[in-house]
Amino acid sequence: MAKAPEYNPADNFTLAETEKAYRSILRIVGERGTGKSRLIFTGPEPIFQFSFDQGEEGVVEDFASTKEIQVRDYDWDPNNISCDPKDYAVESKKYAVEIRDHYEADLAYAIAQGAKRKKPFTIGLDKETDLWLLYRYAEFGGPSDAPKNYEELNRRYISMLNKVKSCRYANLIVVQGMKDEWGTVVEVVNGQKKKKPYQTGRRVPSGFDRIDEIVFAEIMTHRTRDEAGVKFWFDFKADFDPEFGKCRQNAQLSGKRLPAMPLPELGTFLIDGSEPEEWS
């Protein structure tokens, strides 16, 4: 039997990069119609749009005539499964696993195609809200938040996102929608304490709750209207979380509001002193 090569820790370290990569990994949160998808299409081409809500129509047309934009739509509806109710968890899981595996193969293809050009490109996940739901169905056969072993699921999901991060040419824009926040109150009924759900009145992001650990920057999109017309904004802050709005690339942006702008222009704020051309 051949002897295994001796382990040498020195073989496993590499020198850190000294040149900045003019790209970012962004978490974009906002209500509908606030410019979340539009930001993706302002990024450098080729643009690979992973669409789980088929929400690009009405926006992508403004860019597709001058940019290479490839869209992959996923028509996944866990409510459209014909089976005996007692088999639903098994069948919904099989269905979700198939879609998830196709998505992961598609993502690997997009990373390889973009990287071979050796210049910045863009990947959009729109909405990550739906992608996270798909992964939960693929793991558990349903969306329940009841206690389960999430460790394996979390590691797979983080590994998937890190595959994009590992390509230094890739911009990743992760779009999350909003949902009503629910809490619980304890009521006493006939001498018995019971928990009752209630709406808190707040709107909070919907998606993977550890996404903030992975991204370089967090932005909340807003739309306002005044006498001058409609305006769109990028906020590095949010009412639902005082810690929202981190920016690893430029900490001075945390807590700030900027007018909405194309990704290459936004990049000049993310990496101070850079030029839009370096992000294109």
CSV table of C-alpha atoms in Angstrom, one decimal:
chain,number,residue,atom,x,y,z
A,1,MET,CA,0.0,0.0,0.0
A,2,ALA,CA,1.4,3.4,-1.0
A,3,LYS,CA,2.3,5.7,1.8
A,4,ALA,CA,0.2,8.8,2.0
A,5,PRO,CA,2.2,12.0,1.3
A,6,GLU,CA,3.3,13.7,4.5
A,7,TYR,CA,1.1,16.7,5.5
A,8,ASN,CA,2.9,20.0,5.2
A,9,PRO,CA,0.9,23.0,6.5
A,10,ALA,CA,3.2,25.4,4.5
A,11,ASP,CA,1.6,24.0,1.3
A,12,ASN,CA,-1.8,25.3,2.3
A,13,PHE,CA,-1.2,29.0,2.7
A,14,THR,CA,-1.2,31.6,-0.1
A,15,LEU,CA,-0.3,35.2,0.0
A,16,ALA,CA,-3.3,37.6,0.3
A,17,GLU,CA,-4.2,39.6,-2.8
A,18,THR,CA,-2.7,43.1,-2.9
A,19,GLU,CA,-4.7,44.5,-5.8
A,20,LYS,CA,-8.3,45.5,-5.2
A,21,ALA,CA,-11.0,43.7,-7.1
A,22,TYR,CA,-13.5,46.3,-8.5
A,23,ARG,CA,-16.6,44.3,-7.7
A,24,SER,CA,-19.0,43.9,-4.8
A,25,ILE,CA,-21.3,41.4,-3.1
A,26,LEU,CA,-24.5,43.3,-2.3
A,27,ARG,CA,-27.7,42.6,-0.3
A,28,ILE,CA,-30.5,44.7,-1.7
A,29,VAL,CA,-33.7,45.0,0.4
A,30,GLY,CA,-36.8,46.9,-0.4
A,31,GLU,CA,-40.5,47.0,-1.2
A,32,ARG,CA,-41.8,46.5,-4.7
A,33,GLY,CA,-41.1,49.1,-7.3
A,34,THR,CA,-38.1,50.6,-5.5
A,35,GLY,CA,-35.4,49.8,-8.1
A,36,LYS,CA,-34.0,46.5,-6.8
A,37,SER,CA,-34.0,44.6,-10.1
A,38,ARG,CA,-32.9,47.7,-12.1
A,39,LEU,CA,-29.6,47.8,-10.2
A,40,ILE,CA,-28.7,44.4,-11.4
A,41,PHE,CA,-29.1,45.4,-15.1
A,42,THR,CA,-26.8,48.5,-14.6
A,43,GLY,CA,-23.9,46.1,-13.7
A,44,PRO,CA,-21.1,45.2,-16.1
A,45,GLU,CA,-21.9,42.6,-18.7
A,46,PRO,CA,-22.3,39.8,-19.2
A,47,ILE,CA,-25.2,39.8,-16.8
A,48,PHE,CA,-26.7,36.5,-15.6
A,49,GLN,CA,-30.1,37.0,-14.1
A,50,PHE,CA,-31.5,34.2,-12.0
A,51,SER,CA,-35.2,35.0,-11.8
A,52,PHE,CA,-37.5,33.2,-9.3
A,53,ASP,CA,-40.4,35.7,-9.6
A,54,GLN,CA,-40.3,36.5,-13.3
A,55,GLY,CA,-40.1,40.2,-12.3
A,56,GLU,CA,-37.7,41.5,-14.8
A,57,GLU,CA,-40.2,42.4,-17.5
A,58,GLY,CA,-40.7,46.1,-17.9
A,59,VAL,CA,-37.2,46.7,-16.7
A,60,VAL,CA,-34.8,44.5,-18.6
A,61,GLU,CA,-35.9,45.8,-21.9
A,62,ASP,CA,-34.3,49.2,-21.1
A,63,PHE,CA,-30.9,47.5,-21.1
A,64,ALA,CA,-31.1,44.4,-23.3
A,65,SER,CA,-30.5,46.2,-26.5
A,66,THR,CA,-27.1,47.5,-25.4
A,67,LYS,CA,-25.9,44.7,-23.0
A,68,GLU,CA,-25.5,41.0,-23.0
A,69,ILE,CA,-28.1,39.9,-20.5
A,70,GLN,CA,-28.9,36.2,-20.0
A,71,VAL,CA,-32.0,35.4,-18.0
A,72,ARG,CA,-32.8,32.0,-16.4
A,73,ASP,CA,-36.4,31.8,-15.2
A,74,TYR,CA,-37.4,29.1,-12.7
A,75,ASP,CA,-41.1,28.2,-12.8
A,76,TRP,CA,-41.2,26.5,-9.4
A,77,ASP,CA,-44.6,26.3,-7.6
A,78,PRO,CA,-44.8,23.9,-4.7
A,79,ASN,CA,-48.6,24.3,-4.6
A,80,ASN,CA,-48.9,22.8,-8.1
A,81,ILE,CA,-48.0,19.2,-7.1
A,82,SER,CA,-50.6,16.5,-7.9
A,83,CYS,CA,-50.3,13.7,-5.3
A,84,ASP,CA,-51.9,12.1,-2.3
A,85,PRO,CA,-51.8,14.6,0.6
A,86,LYS,CA,-49.9,12.1,2.7
A,87,ASP,CA,-47.2,12.0,0.1
A,88,TYR,CA,-46.9,15.7,-0.3
A,89,ALA,CA,-43.7,16.2,1.8
A,90,VAL,CA,-41.9,13.5,-0.1
A,91,GLU,CA,-43.1,14.7,-3.5
A,92,SER,CA,-42.5,18.4,-2.9
A,93,LYS,CA,-39.0,17.6,-1.7
A,94,LYS,CA,-38.2,15.6,-4.8
A,95,TYR,CA,-39.5,18.4,-7.0
A,96,ALA,CA,-37.5,21.1,-5.1
A,97,VAL,CA,-34.3,19.0,-5.2
A,98,GLU,CA,-34.5,18.7,-9.0
A,99,ILE,CA,-35.0,22.5,-9.4
A,100,ARG,CA,-32.2,23.3,-6.8
A,101,ASP,CA,-29.8,21.0,-8.6
A,102,HIS,CA,-30.5,22.6,-11.9
A,103,TYR,CA,-30.0,26.0,-10.4
A,104,GLU,CA,-26.6,25.0,-8.9
A,105,ALA,CA,-25.5,23.7,-12.3
A,106,ASP,CA,-26.7,26.9,-14.0
A,107,LEU,CA,-24.9,29.0,-11.4
A,108,ALA,CA,-21.6,27.1,-12.0
A,109,TYR,CA,-22.1,27.7,-15.7
A,110,ALA,CA,-22.6,31.5,-15.2
A,111,ILE,CA,-19.5,31.8,-13.0
A,112,ALA,CA,-17.3,29.9,-15.5
A,113,GLN,CA,-18.7,31.9,-18.5
A,114,GLY,CA,-18.2,35.2,-16.8
A,115,ALA,CA,-14.7,34.4,-15.3
A,116,LYS,CA,-13.2,33.4,-18.6
A,117,ARG,CA,-13.4,36.9,-19.9
A,118,LYS,CA,-11.2,38.1,-17.0
A,119,LYS,CA,-13.1,41.3,-16.4
A,120,PRO,CA,-16.1,42.3,-14.1
A,121,PHE,CA,-19.4,40.7,-14.8
A,122,THR,CA,-22.7,40.5,-12.8
A,123,ILE,CA,-24.9,37.8,-11.3
A,124,GLY,CA,-28.3,38.7,-9.9
A,125,LEU,CA,-30.4,36.5,-7.6
A,126,ASP,CA,-34.0,37.9,-7.8
A,127,LYS,CA,-35.4,37.2,-5.5
A,128,GLU,CA,-33.2,35.4,-3.0
A,129,THR,CA,-36.4,35.3,-0.9
A,130,ASP,CA,-37.7,32.6,-3.2
A,131,LEU,CA,-34.3,30.8,-3.6
A,132,TRP,CA,-34.1,30.4,0.2
A,133,LEU,CA,-37.6,28.9,0.2
A,134,LEU,CA,-36.6,26.5,-2.6
A,135,TYR,CA,-33.6,25.3,-0.6
A,136,ARG,CA,-35.8,24.7,2.5
A,137,TYR,CA,-38.3,22.6,0.5
A,138,ALA,CA,-35.4,20.7,-1.0
A,139,GLU,CA,-34.0,19.9,2.5
A,140,PHE,CA,-37.2,19.5,4.5
A,141,GLY,CA,-40.1,19.1,2.0
A,142,GLY,CA,-41.7,22.3,3.2
A,143,PRO,CA,-41.1,25.9,4.5
A,144,SER,CA,-41.8,25.4,8.2
A,145,ASP,CA,-39.6,27.4,10.6
A,146,ALA,CA,-40.1,24.7,13.3
A,147,PRO,CA,-36.9,23.6,14.9
A,148,LYS,CA,-35.0,21.3,12.5
A,149,ASN,CA,-31.4,20.5,11.8
A,150,TYR,CA,-30.5,23.6,9.8
A,151,GLU,CA,-26.7,23.2,10.0
A,152,GLU,CA,-26.4,21.1,6.8
A,153,LEU,CA,-28.8,23.3,4.9
A,154,ASN,CA,-27.0,26.5,6.0
A,155,ARG,CA,-23.6,25.1,5.1
A,156,ARG,CA,-24.8,24.1,1.6
A,157,TYR,CA,-26.4,27.6,1.1
A,158,ILE,CA,-23.4,29.5,2.3
A,159,SER,CA,-21.1,27.3,0.1
A,160,MET,CA,-23.3,28.1,-2.9
A,161,LEU,CA,-22.9,31.8,-2.3
A,162,ASN,CA,-19.2,31.5,-1.6
A,163,LYS,CA,-18.7,29.9,-5.0
A,164,VAL,CA,-19.7,33.3,-6.5
A,165,LYS,CA,-17.5,35.2,-4.0
A,166,SER,CA,-14.5,33.1,-4.9
A,167,CYS,CA,-14.5,34.6,-8.4
A,168,ARG,CA,-12.9,38.0,-8.1
A,169,TYR,CA,-14.5,39.2,-11.3
A,170,ALA,CA,-18.1,38.5,-10.2
A,171,ASN,CA,-20.5,41.1,-8.8
A,172,LEU,CA,-23.3,39.4,-6.9
A,173,ILE,CA,-26.5,41.2,-6.2
A,174,VAL,CA,-28.8,39.4,-3.9
A,175,VAL,CA,-32.3,40.8,-3.9
A,176,GLN,CA,-34.6,40.3,-0.9
A,177,GLY,CA,-38.3,41.2,-0.7
A,178,MET,CA,-40.1,42.4,2.5
A,179,LYS,CA,-42.7,40.7,4.7
A,180,ASP,CA,-44.9,41.5,7.7
A,181,GLU,CA,-43.3,40.8,11.0
A,182,TRP,CA,-45.1,38.5,13.4
A,183,GLY,CA,-44.7,38.2,17.1
A,184,THR,CA,-46.5,36.3,19.9
A,185,VAL,CA,-48.3,37.5,23.0
A,186,VAL,CA,-49.3,35.3,25.9
A,187,GLU,CA,-53.0,35.4,26.8
A,188,VAL,CA,-54.8,33.8,29.7
A,189,VAL,CA,-57.9,31.8,28.6
A,190,ASN,CA,-59.9,30.0,31.2
A,191,GLY,CA,-56.9,30.1,33.5
A,192,GLN,CA,-54.6,28.6,30.8
A,193,LYS,CA,-51.7,30.6,29.2
A,194,LYS,CA,-51.8,30.5,25.4
A,195,LYS,CA,-49.5,32.1,22.9
A,196,LYS,CA,-51.3,34.1,20.2
A,197,PRO,CA,-49.6,35.4,17.0
A,198,TYR,CA,-50.0,39.1,16.1
A,199,GLN,CA,-48.6,41.5,13.5
A,200,THR,CA,-46.1,43.9,14.9
A,201,GLY,CA,-46.8,46.5,12.2
A,202,ARG,CA,-43.2,46.4,10.9
A,203,ARG,CA,-41.9,45.2,7.6
A,204,VAL,CA,-38.8,43.1,7.6
A,205,PRO,CA,-36.6,41.4,5.0
A,206,SER,CA,-37.6,37.9,3.8
A,207,GLY,CA,-34.8,35.5,3.0
A,208,PHE,CA,-31.8,33.7,4.5
A,209,ASP,CA,-31.2,35.3,7.9
A,210,ARG,CA,-27.4,34.9,7.7
A,211,ILE,CA,-27.0,36.8,4.4
A,212,ASP,CA,-25.6,39.8,6.3
A,213,GLU,CA,-22.6,37.7,7.2
A,214,ILE,CA,-21.8,37.0,3.6
A,215,VAL,CA,-22.2,40.2,1.7
A,216,PHE,CA,-19.8,43.2,1.5
A,217,ALA,CA,-22.6,45.8,1.7
A,218,GLU,CA,-26.3,46.1,2.6
A,219,ILE,CA,-28.6,48.6,0.9
A,220,MET,CA,-32.3,49.3,1.3
A,221,THR,CA,-34.0,50.8,-1.7
A,222,HIS,CA,-36.7,53.5,-1.4
A,223,ARG,CA,-38.9,55.5,-3.7
A,224,THR,CA,-40.2,59.0,-2.9
A,225,ARG,CA,-42.4,61.5,-4.7
A,226,ASP,CA,-42.4,65.3,-4.5
A,227,GLU,CA,-43.1,68.3,-6.7
A,228,ALA,CA,-40.1,67.4,-8.8
A,229,GLY,CA,-41.3,63.9,-9.5
A,230,VAL,CA,-40.3,60.4,-8.4
A,231,LYS,CA,-36.9,59.8,-6.8
A,232,PHE,CA,-35.1,56.6,-6.0
A,233,TRP,CA,-32.7,56.2,-3.1
A,234,PHE,CA,-30.0,53.8,-1.7
A,235,ASP,CA,-30.0,53.7,2.1
A,236,PHE,CA,-27.1,52.1,4.0
A,237,LYS,CA,-29.5,52.0,7.0
A,238,ALA,CA,-33.0,50.6,7.8
A,239,ASP,CA,-35.6,51.1,10.5
A,240,PHE,CA,-36.1,47.4,11.1
A,241,ASP,CA,-32.5,46.8,12.2
A,242,PRO,CA,-30.1,49.4,13.7
A,243,GLU,CA,-27.2,47.2,12.6
A,244,PHE,CA,-28.3,47.1,8.9
A,245,GLY,CA,-26.3,49.0,6.4
A,246,LYS,CA,-22.8,47.6,6.8
A,247,CYS,CA,-20.3,48.3,4.1
A,248,ARG,CA,-17.1,46.3,4.4
A,249,GLN,CA,-15.5,48.1,1.5
A,250,ASN,CA,-16.2,51.6,2.9
A,251,ALA,CA,-17.4,51.8,6.5
A,252,GLN,CA,-18.1,55.5,6.1
A,253,LEU,CA,-21.2,54.7,4.0
A,254,SER,CA,-22.9,53.1,6.9
A,255,GLY,CA,-26.0,55.1,7.9
A,256,LYS,CA,-25.8,57.3,4.8
A,257,ARG,CA,-28.4,57.9,2.0
A,258,LEU,CA,-27.3,58.1,-1.7
A,259,PRO,CA,-29.4,58.8,-4.7
A,260,ALA,CA,-29.9,55.6,-6.8
A,261,MET,CA,-27.3,55.2,-9.4
A,262,PRO,CA,-25.8,52.5,-11.8
A,263,LEU,CA,-23.5,49.9,-10.2
A,264,PRO,CA,-20.3,51.3,-11.7
A,265,GLU,CA,-21.0,54.7,-10.2
A,266,LEU,CA,-22.0,53.2,-6.9
A,267,GLY,CA,-18.7,51.3,-7.0
A,268,THR,CA,-16.8,54.6,-6.8
A,269,PHE,CA,-18.5,55.1,-3.4
A,270,LEU,CA,-17.9,51.5,-2.3
A,271,ILE,CA,-14.2,51.8,-3.1
A,272,ASP,CA,-13.2,55.4,-2.6
A,273,GLY,CA,-11.0,56.7,-5.3
A,274,SER,CA,-12.0,54.2,-7.9
A,275,GLU,CA,-13.4,55.1,-11.3
A,276,PRO,CA,-16.6,53.8,-13.0
A,277,GLU,CA,-14.5,52.4,-15.8
A,278,GLU,CA,-12.7,50.1,-13.4
A,279,TRP,CA,-16.1,48.6,-12.5
A,280,SER,CA,-17.1,48.0,-16.1
